[in-house]
Coordinates of C-alpha atoms and ligand atoms in Angstrom, one line a residue:
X765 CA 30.9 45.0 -44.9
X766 CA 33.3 42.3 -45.4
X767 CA 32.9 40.2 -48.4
X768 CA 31.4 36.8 -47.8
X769 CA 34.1 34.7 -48.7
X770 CA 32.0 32.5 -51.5
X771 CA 35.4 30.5 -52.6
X772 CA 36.1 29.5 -49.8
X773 CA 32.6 28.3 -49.1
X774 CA 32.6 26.0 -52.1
X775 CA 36.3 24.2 -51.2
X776 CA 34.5 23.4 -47.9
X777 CA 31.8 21.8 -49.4
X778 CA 34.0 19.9 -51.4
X779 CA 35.4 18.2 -48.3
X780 CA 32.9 18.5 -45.9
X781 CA 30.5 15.1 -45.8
X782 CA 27.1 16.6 -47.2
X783 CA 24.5 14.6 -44.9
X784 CA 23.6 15.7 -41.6
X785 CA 26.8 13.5 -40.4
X786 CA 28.0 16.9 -38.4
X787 CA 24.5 16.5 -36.4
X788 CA 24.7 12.5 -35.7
X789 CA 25.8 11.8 -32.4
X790 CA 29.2 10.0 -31.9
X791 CA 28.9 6.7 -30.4
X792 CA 31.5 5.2 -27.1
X793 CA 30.7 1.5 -27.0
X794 CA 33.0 -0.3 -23.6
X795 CA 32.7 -3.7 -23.9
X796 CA 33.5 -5.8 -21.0
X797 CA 34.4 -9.4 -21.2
X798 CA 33.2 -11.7 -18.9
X799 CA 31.4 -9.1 -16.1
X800 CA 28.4 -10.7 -14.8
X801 CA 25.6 -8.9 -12.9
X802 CA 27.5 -8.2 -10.3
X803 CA 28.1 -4.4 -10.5
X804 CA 27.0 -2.8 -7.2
X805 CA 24.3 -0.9 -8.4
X806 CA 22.5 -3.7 -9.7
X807 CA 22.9 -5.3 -6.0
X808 CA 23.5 -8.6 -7.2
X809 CA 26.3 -8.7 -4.9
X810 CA 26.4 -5.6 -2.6
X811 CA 30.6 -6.1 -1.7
X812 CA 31.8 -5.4 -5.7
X813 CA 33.5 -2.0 -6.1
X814 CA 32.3 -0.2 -9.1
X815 CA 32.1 3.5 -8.3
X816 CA 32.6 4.1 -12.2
X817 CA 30.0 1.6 -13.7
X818 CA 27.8 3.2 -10.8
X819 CA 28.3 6.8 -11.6
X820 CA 27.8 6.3 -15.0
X821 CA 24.0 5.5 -14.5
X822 CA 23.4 8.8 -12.6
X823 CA 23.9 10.3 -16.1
X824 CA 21.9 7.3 -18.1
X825 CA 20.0 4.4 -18.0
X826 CA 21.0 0.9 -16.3
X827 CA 18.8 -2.2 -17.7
X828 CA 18.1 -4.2 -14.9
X829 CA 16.9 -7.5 -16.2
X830 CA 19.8 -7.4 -19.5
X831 CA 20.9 -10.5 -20.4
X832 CA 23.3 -12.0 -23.7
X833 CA 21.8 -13.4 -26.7
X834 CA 24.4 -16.0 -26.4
X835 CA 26.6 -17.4 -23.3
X836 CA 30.4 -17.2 -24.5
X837 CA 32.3 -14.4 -26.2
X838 CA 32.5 -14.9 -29.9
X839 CA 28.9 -15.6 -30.4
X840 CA 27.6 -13.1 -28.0
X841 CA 29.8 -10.5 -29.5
X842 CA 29.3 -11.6 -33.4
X843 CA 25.1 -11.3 -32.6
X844 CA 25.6 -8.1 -31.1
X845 CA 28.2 -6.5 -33.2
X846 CA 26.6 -7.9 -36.8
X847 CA 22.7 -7.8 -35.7
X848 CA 22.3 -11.8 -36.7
X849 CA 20.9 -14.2 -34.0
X850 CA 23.5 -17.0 -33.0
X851 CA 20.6 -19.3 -34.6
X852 CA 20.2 -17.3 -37.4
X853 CA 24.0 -17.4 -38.7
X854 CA 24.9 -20.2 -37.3
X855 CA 27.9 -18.7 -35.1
X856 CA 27.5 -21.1 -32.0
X857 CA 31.0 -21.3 -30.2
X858 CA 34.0 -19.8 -29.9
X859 CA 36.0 -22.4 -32.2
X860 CA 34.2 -20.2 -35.4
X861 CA 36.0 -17.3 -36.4
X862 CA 33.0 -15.6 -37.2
X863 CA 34.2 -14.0 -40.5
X864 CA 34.3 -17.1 -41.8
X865 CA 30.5 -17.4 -41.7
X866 CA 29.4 -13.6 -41.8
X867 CA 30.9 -12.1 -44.8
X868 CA 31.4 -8.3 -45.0
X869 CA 28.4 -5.8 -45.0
X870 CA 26.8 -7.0 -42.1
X871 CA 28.5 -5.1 -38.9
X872 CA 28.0 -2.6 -37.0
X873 CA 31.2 -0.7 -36.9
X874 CA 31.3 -1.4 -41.1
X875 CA 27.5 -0.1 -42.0
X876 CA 28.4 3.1 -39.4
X877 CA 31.9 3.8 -41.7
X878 CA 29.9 3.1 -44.8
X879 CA 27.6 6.2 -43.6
X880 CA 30.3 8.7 -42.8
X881 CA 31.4 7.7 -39.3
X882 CA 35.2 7.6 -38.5
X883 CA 35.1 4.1 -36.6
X884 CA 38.1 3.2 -34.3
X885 CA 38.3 -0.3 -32.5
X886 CA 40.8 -1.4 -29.4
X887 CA 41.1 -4.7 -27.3
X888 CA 38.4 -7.4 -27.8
X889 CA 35.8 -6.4 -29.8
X890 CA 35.0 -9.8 -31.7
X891 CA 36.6 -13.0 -29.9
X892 CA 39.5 -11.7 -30.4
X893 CA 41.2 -8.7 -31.5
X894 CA 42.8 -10.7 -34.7
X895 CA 39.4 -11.7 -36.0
X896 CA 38.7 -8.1 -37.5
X897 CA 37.7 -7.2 -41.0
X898 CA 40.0 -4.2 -42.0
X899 CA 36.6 -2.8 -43.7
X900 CA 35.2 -2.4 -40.8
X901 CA 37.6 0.1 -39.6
X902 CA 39.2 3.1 -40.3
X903 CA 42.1 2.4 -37.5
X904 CA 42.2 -0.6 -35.0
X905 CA 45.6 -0.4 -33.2
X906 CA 46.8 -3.8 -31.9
X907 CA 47.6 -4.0 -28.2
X908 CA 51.5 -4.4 -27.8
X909 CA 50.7 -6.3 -24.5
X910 CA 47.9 -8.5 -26.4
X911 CA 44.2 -8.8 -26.4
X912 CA 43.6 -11.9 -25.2
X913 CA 44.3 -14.6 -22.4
X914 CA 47.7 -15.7 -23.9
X915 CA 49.1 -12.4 -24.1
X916 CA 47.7 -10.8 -21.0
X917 CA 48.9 -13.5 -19.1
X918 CA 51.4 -9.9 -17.7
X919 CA 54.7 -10.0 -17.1
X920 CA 55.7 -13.6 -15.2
X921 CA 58.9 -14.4 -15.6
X922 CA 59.0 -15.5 -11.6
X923 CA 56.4 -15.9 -9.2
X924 CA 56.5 -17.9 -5.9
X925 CA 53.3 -19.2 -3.8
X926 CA 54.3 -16.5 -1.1
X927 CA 55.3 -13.5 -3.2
X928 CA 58.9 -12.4 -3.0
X929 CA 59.0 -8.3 -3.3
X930 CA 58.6 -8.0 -6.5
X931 CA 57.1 -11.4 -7.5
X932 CA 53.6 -11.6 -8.3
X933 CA 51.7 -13.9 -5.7
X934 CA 50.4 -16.4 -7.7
X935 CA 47.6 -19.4 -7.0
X936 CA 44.9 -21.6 -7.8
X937 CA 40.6 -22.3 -7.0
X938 CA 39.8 -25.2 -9.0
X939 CA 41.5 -24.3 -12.3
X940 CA 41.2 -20.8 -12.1
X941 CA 44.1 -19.2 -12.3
X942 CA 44.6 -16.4 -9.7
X943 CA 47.9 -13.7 -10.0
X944 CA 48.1 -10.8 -7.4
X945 CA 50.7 -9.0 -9.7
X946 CA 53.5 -6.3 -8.2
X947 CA 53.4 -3.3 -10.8
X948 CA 50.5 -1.0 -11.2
X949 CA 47.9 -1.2 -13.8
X950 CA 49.4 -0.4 -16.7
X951 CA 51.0 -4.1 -15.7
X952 CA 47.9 -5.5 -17.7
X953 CA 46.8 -5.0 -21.4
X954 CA 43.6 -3.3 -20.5
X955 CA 45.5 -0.1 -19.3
X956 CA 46.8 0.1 -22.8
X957 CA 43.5 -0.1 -24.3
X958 CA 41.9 2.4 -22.7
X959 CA 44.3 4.8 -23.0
X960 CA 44.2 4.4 -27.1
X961 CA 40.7 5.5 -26.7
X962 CA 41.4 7.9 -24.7
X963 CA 43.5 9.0 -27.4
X964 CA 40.8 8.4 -30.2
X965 CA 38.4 10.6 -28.1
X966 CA 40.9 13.4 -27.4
X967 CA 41.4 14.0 -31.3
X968 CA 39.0 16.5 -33.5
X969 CA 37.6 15.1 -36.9
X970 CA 35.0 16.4 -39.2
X971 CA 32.7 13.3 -38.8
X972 CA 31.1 11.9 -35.7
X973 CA 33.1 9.1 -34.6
X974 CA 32.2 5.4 -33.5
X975 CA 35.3 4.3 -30.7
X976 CA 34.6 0.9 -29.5
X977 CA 37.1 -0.4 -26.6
X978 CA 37.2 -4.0 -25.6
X979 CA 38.1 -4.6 -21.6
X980 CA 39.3 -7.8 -21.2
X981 CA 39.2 -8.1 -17.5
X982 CA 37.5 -10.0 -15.6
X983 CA 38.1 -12.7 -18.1
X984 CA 40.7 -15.0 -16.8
X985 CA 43.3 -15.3 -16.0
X986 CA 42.6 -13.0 -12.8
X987 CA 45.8 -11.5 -12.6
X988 CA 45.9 -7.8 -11.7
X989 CA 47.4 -5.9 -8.8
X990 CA 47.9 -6.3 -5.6
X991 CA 45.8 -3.5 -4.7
X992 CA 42.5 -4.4 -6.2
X993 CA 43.0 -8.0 -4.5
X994 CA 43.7 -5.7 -0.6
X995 CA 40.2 -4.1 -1.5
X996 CA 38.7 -7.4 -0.5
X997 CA 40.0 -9.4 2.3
X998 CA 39.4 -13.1 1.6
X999 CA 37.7 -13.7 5.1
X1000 CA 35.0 -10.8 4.6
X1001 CA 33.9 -12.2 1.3
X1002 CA 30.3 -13.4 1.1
X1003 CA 29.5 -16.6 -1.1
X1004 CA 26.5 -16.0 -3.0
X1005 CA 23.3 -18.0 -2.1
X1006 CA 23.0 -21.5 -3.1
X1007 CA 21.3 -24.8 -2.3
X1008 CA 23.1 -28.3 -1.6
X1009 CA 20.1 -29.9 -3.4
X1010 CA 19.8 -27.5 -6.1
X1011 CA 20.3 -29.6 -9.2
X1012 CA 17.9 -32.6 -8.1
X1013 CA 15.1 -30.8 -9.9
X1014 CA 17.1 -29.9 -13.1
X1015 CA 17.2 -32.9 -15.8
X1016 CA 20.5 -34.0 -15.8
X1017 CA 21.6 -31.8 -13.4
X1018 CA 24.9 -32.4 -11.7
X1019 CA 27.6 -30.5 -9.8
X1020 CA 30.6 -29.3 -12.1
X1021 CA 33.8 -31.3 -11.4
X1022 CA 34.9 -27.6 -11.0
X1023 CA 32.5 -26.5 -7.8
X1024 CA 33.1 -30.2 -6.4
X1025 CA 37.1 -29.3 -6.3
X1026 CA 36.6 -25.9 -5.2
X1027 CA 34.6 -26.8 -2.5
X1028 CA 37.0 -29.3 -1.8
X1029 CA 40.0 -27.1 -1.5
X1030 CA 38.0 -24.5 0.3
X1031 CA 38.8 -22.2 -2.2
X1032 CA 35.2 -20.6 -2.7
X1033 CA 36.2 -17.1 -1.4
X1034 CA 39.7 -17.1 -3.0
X1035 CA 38.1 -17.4 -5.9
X1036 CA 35.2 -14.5 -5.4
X1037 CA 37.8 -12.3 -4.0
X1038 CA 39.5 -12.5 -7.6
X1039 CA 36.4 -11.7 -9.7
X1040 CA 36.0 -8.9 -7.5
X1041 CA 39.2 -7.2 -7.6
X1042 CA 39.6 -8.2 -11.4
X1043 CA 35.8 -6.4 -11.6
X1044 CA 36.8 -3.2 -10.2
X1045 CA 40.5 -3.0 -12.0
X1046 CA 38.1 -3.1 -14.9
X1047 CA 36.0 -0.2 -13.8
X1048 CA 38.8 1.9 -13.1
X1049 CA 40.0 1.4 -16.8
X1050 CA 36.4 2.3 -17.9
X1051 CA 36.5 5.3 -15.4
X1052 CA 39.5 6.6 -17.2
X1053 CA 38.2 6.2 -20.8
X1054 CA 35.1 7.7 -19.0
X1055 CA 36.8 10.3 -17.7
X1056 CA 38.3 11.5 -20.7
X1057 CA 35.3 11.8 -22.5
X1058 CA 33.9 13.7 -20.0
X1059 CA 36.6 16.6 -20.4
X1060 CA 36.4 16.4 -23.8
X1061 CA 34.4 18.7 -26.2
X1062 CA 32.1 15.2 -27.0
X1063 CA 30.7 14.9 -23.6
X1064 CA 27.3 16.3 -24.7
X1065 CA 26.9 14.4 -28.4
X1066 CA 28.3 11.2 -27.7
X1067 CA 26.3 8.1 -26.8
X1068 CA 27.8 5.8 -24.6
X1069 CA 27.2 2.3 -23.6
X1070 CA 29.0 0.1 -21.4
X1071 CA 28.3 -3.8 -21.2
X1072 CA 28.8 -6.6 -20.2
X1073 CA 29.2 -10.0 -23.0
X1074 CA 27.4 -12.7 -20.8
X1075 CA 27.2 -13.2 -17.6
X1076 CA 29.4 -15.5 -15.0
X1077 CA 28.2 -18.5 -12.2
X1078 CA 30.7 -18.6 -9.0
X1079 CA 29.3 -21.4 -7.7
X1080 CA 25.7 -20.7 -8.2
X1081 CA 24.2 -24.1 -9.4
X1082 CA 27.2 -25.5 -8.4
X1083 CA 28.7 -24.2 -11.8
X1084 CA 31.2 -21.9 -12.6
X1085 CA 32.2 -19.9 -15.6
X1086 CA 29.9 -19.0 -18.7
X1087 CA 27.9 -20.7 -20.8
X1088 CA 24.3 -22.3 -20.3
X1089 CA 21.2 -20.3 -20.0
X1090 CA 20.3 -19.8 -16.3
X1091 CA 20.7 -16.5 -14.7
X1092 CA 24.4 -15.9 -13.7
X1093 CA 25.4 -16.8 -17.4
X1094 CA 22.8 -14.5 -19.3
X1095 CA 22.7 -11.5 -17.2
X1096 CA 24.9 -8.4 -17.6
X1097 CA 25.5 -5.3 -17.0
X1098 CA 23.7 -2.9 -19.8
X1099 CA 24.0 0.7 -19.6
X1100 CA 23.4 3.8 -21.9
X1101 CA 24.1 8.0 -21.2
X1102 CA 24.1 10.7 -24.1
X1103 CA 21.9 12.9 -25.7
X1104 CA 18.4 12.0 -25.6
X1105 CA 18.9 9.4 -23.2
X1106 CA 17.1 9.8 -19.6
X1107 CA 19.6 10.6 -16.5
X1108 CA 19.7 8.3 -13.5
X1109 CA 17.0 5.7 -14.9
X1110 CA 16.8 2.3 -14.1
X1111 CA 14.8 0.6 -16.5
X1112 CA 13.7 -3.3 -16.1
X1113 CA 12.2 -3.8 -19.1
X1114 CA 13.9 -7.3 -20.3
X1115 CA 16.5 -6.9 -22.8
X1116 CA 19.1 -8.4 -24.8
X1117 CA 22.4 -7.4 -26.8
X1118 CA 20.5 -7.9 -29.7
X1119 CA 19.4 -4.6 -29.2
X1120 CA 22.8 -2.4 -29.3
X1121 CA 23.2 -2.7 -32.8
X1122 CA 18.7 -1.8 -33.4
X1123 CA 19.2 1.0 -31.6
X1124 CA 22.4 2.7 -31.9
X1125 CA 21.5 2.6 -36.1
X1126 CA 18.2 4.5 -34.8
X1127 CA 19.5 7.0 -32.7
X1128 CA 22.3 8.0 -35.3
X1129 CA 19.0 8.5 -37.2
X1130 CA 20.7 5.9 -40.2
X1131 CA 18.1 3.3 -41.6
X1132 CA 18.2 -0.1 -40.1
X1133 CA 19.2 -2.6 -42.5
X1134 CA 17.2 -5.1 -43.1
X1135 CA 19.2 -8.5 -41.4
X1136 CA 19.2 -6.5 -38.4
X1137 CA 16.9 -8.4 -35.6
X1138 CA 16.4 -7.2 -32.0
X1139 CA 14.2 -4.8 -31.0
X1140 CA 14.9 -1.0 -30.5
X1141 CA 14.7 -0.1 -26.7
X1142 CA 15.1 3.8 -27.7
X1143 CA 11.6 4.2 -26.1
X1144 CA 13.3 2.9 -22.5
X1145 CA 16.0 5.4 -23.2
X1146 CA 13.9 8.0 -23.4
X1147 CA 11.4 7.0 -20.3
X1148 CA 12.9 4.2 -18.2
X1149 CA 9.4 3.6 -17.1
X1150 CA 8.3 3.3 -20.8
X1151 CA 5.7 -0.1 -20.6
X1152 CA 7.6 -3.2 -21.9
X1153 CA 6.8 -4.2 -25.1
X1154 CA 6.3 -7.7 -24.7
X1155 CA 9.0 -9.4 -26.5
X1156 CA 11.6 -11.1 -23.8
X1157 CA 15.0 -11.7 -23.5
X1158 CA 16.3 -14.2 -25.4
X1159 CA 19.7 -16.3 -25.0
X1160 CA 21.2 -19.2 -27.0
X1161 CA 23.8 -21.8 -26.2
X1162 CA 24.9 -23.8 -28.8
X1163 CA 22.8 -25.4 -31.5
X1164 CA 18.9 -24.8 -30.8
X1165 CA 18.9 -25.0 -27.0
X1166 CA 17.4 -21.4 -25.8
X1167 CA 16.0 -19.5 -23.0
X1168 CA 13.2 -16.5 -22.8
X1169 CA 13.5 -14.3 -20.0
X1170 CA 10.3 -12.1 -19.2
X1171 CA 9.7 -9.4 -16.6
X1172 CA 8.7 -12.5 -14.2
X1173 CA 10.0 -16.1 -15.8
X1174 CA 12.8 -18.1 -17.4
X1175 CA 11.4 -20.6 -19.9
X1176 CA 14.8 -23.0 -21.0
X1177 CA 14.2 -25.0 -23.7
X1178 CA 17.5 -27.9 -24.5
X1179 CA 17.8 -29.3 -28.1
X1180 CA 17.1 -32.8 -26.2
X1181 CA 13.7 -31.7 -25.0
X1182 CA 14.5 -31.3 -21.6
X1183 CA 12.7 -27.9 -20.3
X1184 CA 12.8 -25.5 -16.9
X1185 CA 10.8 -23.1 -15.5
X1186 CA 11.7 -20.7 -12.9
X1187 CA 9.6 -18.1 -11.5
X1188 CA 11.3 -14.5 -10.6
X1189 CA 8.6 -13.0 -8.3
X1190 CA 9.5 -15.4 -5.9
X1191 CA 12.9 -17.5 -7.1
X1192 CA 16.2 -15.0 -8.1
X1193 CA 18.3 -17.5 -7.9
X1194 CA 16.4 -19.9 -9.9
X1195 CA 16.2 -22.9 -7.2
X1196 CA 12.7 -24.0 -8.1
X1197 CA 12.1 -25.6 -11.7
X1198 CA 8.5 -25.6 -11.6
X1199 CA 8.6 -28.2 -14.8
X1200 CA 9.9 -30.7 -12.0
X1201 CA 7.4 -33.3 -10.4
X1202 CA 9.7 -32.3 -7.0
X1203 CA 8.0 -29.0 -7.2
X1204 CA 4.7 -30.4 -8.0
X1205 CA 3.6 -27.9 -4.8
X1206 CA 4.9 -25.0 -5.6
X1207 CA 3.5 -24.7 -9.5
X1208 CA -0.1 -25.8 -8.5
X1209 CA -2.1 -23.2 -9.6
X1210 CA -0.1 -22.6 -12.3
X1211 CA -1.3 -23.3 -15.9
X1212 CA 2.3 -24.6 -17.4
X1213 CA 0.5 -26.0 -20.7
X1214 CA -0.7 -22.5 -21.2
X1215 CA 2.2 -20.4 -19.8
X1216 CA 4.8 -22.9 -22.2
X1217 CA 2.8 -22.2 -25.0
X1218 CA 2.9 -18.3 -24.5
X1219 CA 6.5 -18.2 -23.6
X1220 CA 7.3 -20.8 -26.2
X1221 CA 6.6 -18.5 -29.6
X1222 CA 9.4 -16.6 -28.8
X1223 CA 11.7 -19.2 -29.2
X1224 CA 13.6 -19.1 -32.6
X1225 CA 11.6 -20.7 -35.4
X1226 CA 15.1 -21.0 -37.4
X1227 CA 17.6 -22.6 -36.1
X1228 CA 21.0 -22.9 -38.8
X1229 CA 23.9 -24.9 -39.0
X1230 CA 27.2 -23.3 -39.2
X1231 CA 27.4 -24.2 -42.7
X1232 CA 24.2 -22.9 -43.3
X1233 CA 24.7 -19.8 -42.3
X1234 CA 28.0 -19.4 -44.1
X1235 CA 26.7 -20.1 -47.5
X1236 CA 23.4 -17.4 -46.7
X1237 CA 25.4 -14.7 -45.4
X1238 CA 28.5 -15.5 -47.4
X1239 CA 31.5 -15.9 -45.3
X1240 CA 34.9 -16.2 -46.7
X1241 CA 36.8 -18.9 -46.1
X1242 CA 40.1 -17.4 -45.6
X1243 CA 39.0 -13.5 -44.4
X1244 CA 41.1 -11.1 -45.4
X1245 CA 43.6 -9.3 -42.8
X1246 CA 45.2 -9.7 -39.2
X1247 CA 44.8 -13.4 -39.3
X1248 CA 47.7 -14.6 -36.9
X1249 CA 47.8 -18.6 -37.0
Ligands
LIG841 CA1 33.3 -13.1 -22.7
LIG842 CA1 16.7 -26.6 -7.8

């Protein structure tokens, strides 16, 4: 009988982590900037090409009624990346660099390091890529192409209106900027991302890991390829459905100067046709990083979830871009796979991002610190079917104007006191504000008093300045590391 080898036993202890970390589940986060609800399997809009997003759900769960806890990218990604409410720190807009009001001990990717994981971060994670806190991480490569709009702005030193061979075609819908570029995909930033974590995941460590990759398309500018723009010919494109007269029962309400010049340049489609191909140059990214993990020896203990920051209007409500609280802004795309988690379940229980960083703590089986808000949707994960818990979706935009989304309504409520009310079971789109004496007719029946009162305790009963929150959760004025001016 061999000896058992006691010595060596004990030096393994020494540098082995002693908890359980061996048995916690590494954790895959994609985070995708600027993709609405318009993913096919969520058949919002049936022509998008997502085979990856899509395929990903047959081996987890897709939220169908997900939606941001904030509008725009810093403070969506600083609620769901630190657990603290936009109206609870105070991080409204993406003029804060959110280090400056949240001081360290607070995120995610910090509390999982402090706890034994081996966290990794790549492309936009926070607003941007340069607004990390080096404690956070135990290795966040920067991008040599850039994270952001300045830098992934791709390699232009010449571009015509027609496209000479080797030119990128290059145009305009309102003042979105459109680029059908010449090279492949490693032509934008995102390529590069993925493939550093597709490095991260290929490499063995004694500790679970946490690898966190930022895609930055579809954010504009919509420059990629040529290719993903052939997928969908401008004259096949379908303009979502809308209403001429859809703002007369919305206080206030007004077409963007954005739709009005779209419209009038006929540029609509042009600019649909460039979400969708920047959409599915996306996916293909996350199909790669998806890919890899797939072949590697993670595939079974790794948790993955891929979403969406807010969502996107192209014209709905004759309004484009983020921000606000209807529909097309809040909703995204939400999904989860790994161990534990059900395969091929939809689940339409409302959600919001505040949940990522509620559950993720839970299913690594760490205790959930105490700042932490949002509600764990673990039992969803487990049974998609799971009965909703009752607590809705919430999303803010700017300072104390917010909006609850239930299985059925949308309850806005703005800082000036105007208020909308849209009904799901029969209004997707959100064309009828049943708060409006115009729709006197359709919400007879309805007891609004009651149903605003219901809806209304779930708005936030704190609602902080920016200054406020700084000196609560102590943010530094001048955070320490990549800072560039
Ligand atoms: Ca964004
Ligand atoms: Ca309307």
């Amino acid at each position: 009988m061999r000896p058992f080898p006691y010595p060596c036993l004990v030096l393994l202890l020494g540098l082995v982590p002693l908890l359980p970390a061996a048995e916690r589940p590494n954790i895959l986060v994609i985070a995708v900037d600027d993709l609405n609800h318009w993913v096919n399997h969520l058949g919002r809009n049936t022509q998008v090409i997502t085979p990856n997003l899509d395929r990903l759900t047959a081996r987890g769960v897709t939220f169908t009624n997900a939606h941001t806890a904030s509008s725009v990218c810093n403070p969506s990604r600083a609620a769901f990346l630190t657990g603290l409410r936009p109206s609870t720190s105070g991080v409204y807009g993406n003029a804060t660099d959110w280090r400056t009001v949240i001081g360290d001990g607070y995120a995610l990717p910090g509390l999982l390091r402090r706890q034994g994981y081996y966290t990794f971060g790549v492309g936009k994670l926070f607003h941007t890529a340069r607004h990390i806190r080096p404690s956070d991480w135990d290795d966040y490569p920067q991008n040599p192409r850039g994270d952001d709009s300045i830098a992934q702005n791709e390699n232009s030193n010449a571009s015509t209106e027609r496209g000479a061979p080797g030119q990128a075609v290059r145009y305009t819908a309102g003042d979105l900027s459109i680029a059908e570029l010449p090279g492949g995909d490693e032509s934008v930033g995102d390529y590069w991302s993925a493939s550093a974590a597709i490095s991260a995941l290929a490499e063995q460590r004694d500790r679970p890991f946490f690898i966190a990759c930022g895609i930055f398309r579809p954010h504009l500018p919509w420059h990629v390829p040529q290719k993903y723009f052939d997928l969908y010919p401008e004259d096949s494109i379908h303009l979502p459905p809308y209403r001429d007269d859809d703002l007369a029962d919305v206080p206030g309400g007004k077409p963007s100067e954005e739709h009005l010049k779209i419209l009038k340049e006929g540029s609509w489609k042009k600019a649909i046709r460039a979400y969708l191909a920047c959409i599915t140059y996306a996916d293909v990214q996350i199909g790669r990083v998806l890919d890899a993990l797939e072949k590697s020896p993670h595939r079974d203990n790794t948790i993955v979830v891929v979403l969406g920051d807010h969502g996107w209007h192209l014209g709905e409500k004759q309004k484009w871009r983020k921000t606000g609280l209807w529909e097309e802004a809040t909703r995204m795309p939400y999904i989860w796979a790994g161990p534990g988690i059900a395969r091929g379940g939809r689940a339409s229980q409302p959600v919001d991002t505040m949940s990522l960083y509620a559950t993720l703590v839970e299913l690594a089986g760490l205790p959930r610190p105490v700042h932490v808000e949002g509600v764990s949707i673990t039992p969803y994960l487990r049974d998609p079917a799971a009965p909703w818990d009752g607590t809705p979706a919430l999303t803010t935009w700017q300072f104390n104007n917010h909006s609850i989304r239930t299985d059925r309504w949308r309850y806005l409520r703005w800082n000036n006191g105007n208020e909308e009310l849209y009904d799901h079971s029969v209004d997707p789109y959100e064309w009828h504000n049943l708060l409006s004496p115009l729709n006197a007719e359709r919400s007879a029946g309805i007891n609004l008093d009651q149903l605003k009162s219901e809806l209304g305790v779930f708005f936030p009963k704190i609602n902080r300045t920016t200054e406020e929150g700084a000196r609560l959760y102590g943010g530094e004025q001048k955070p320490a590391g990549r800072n560039r001016p």
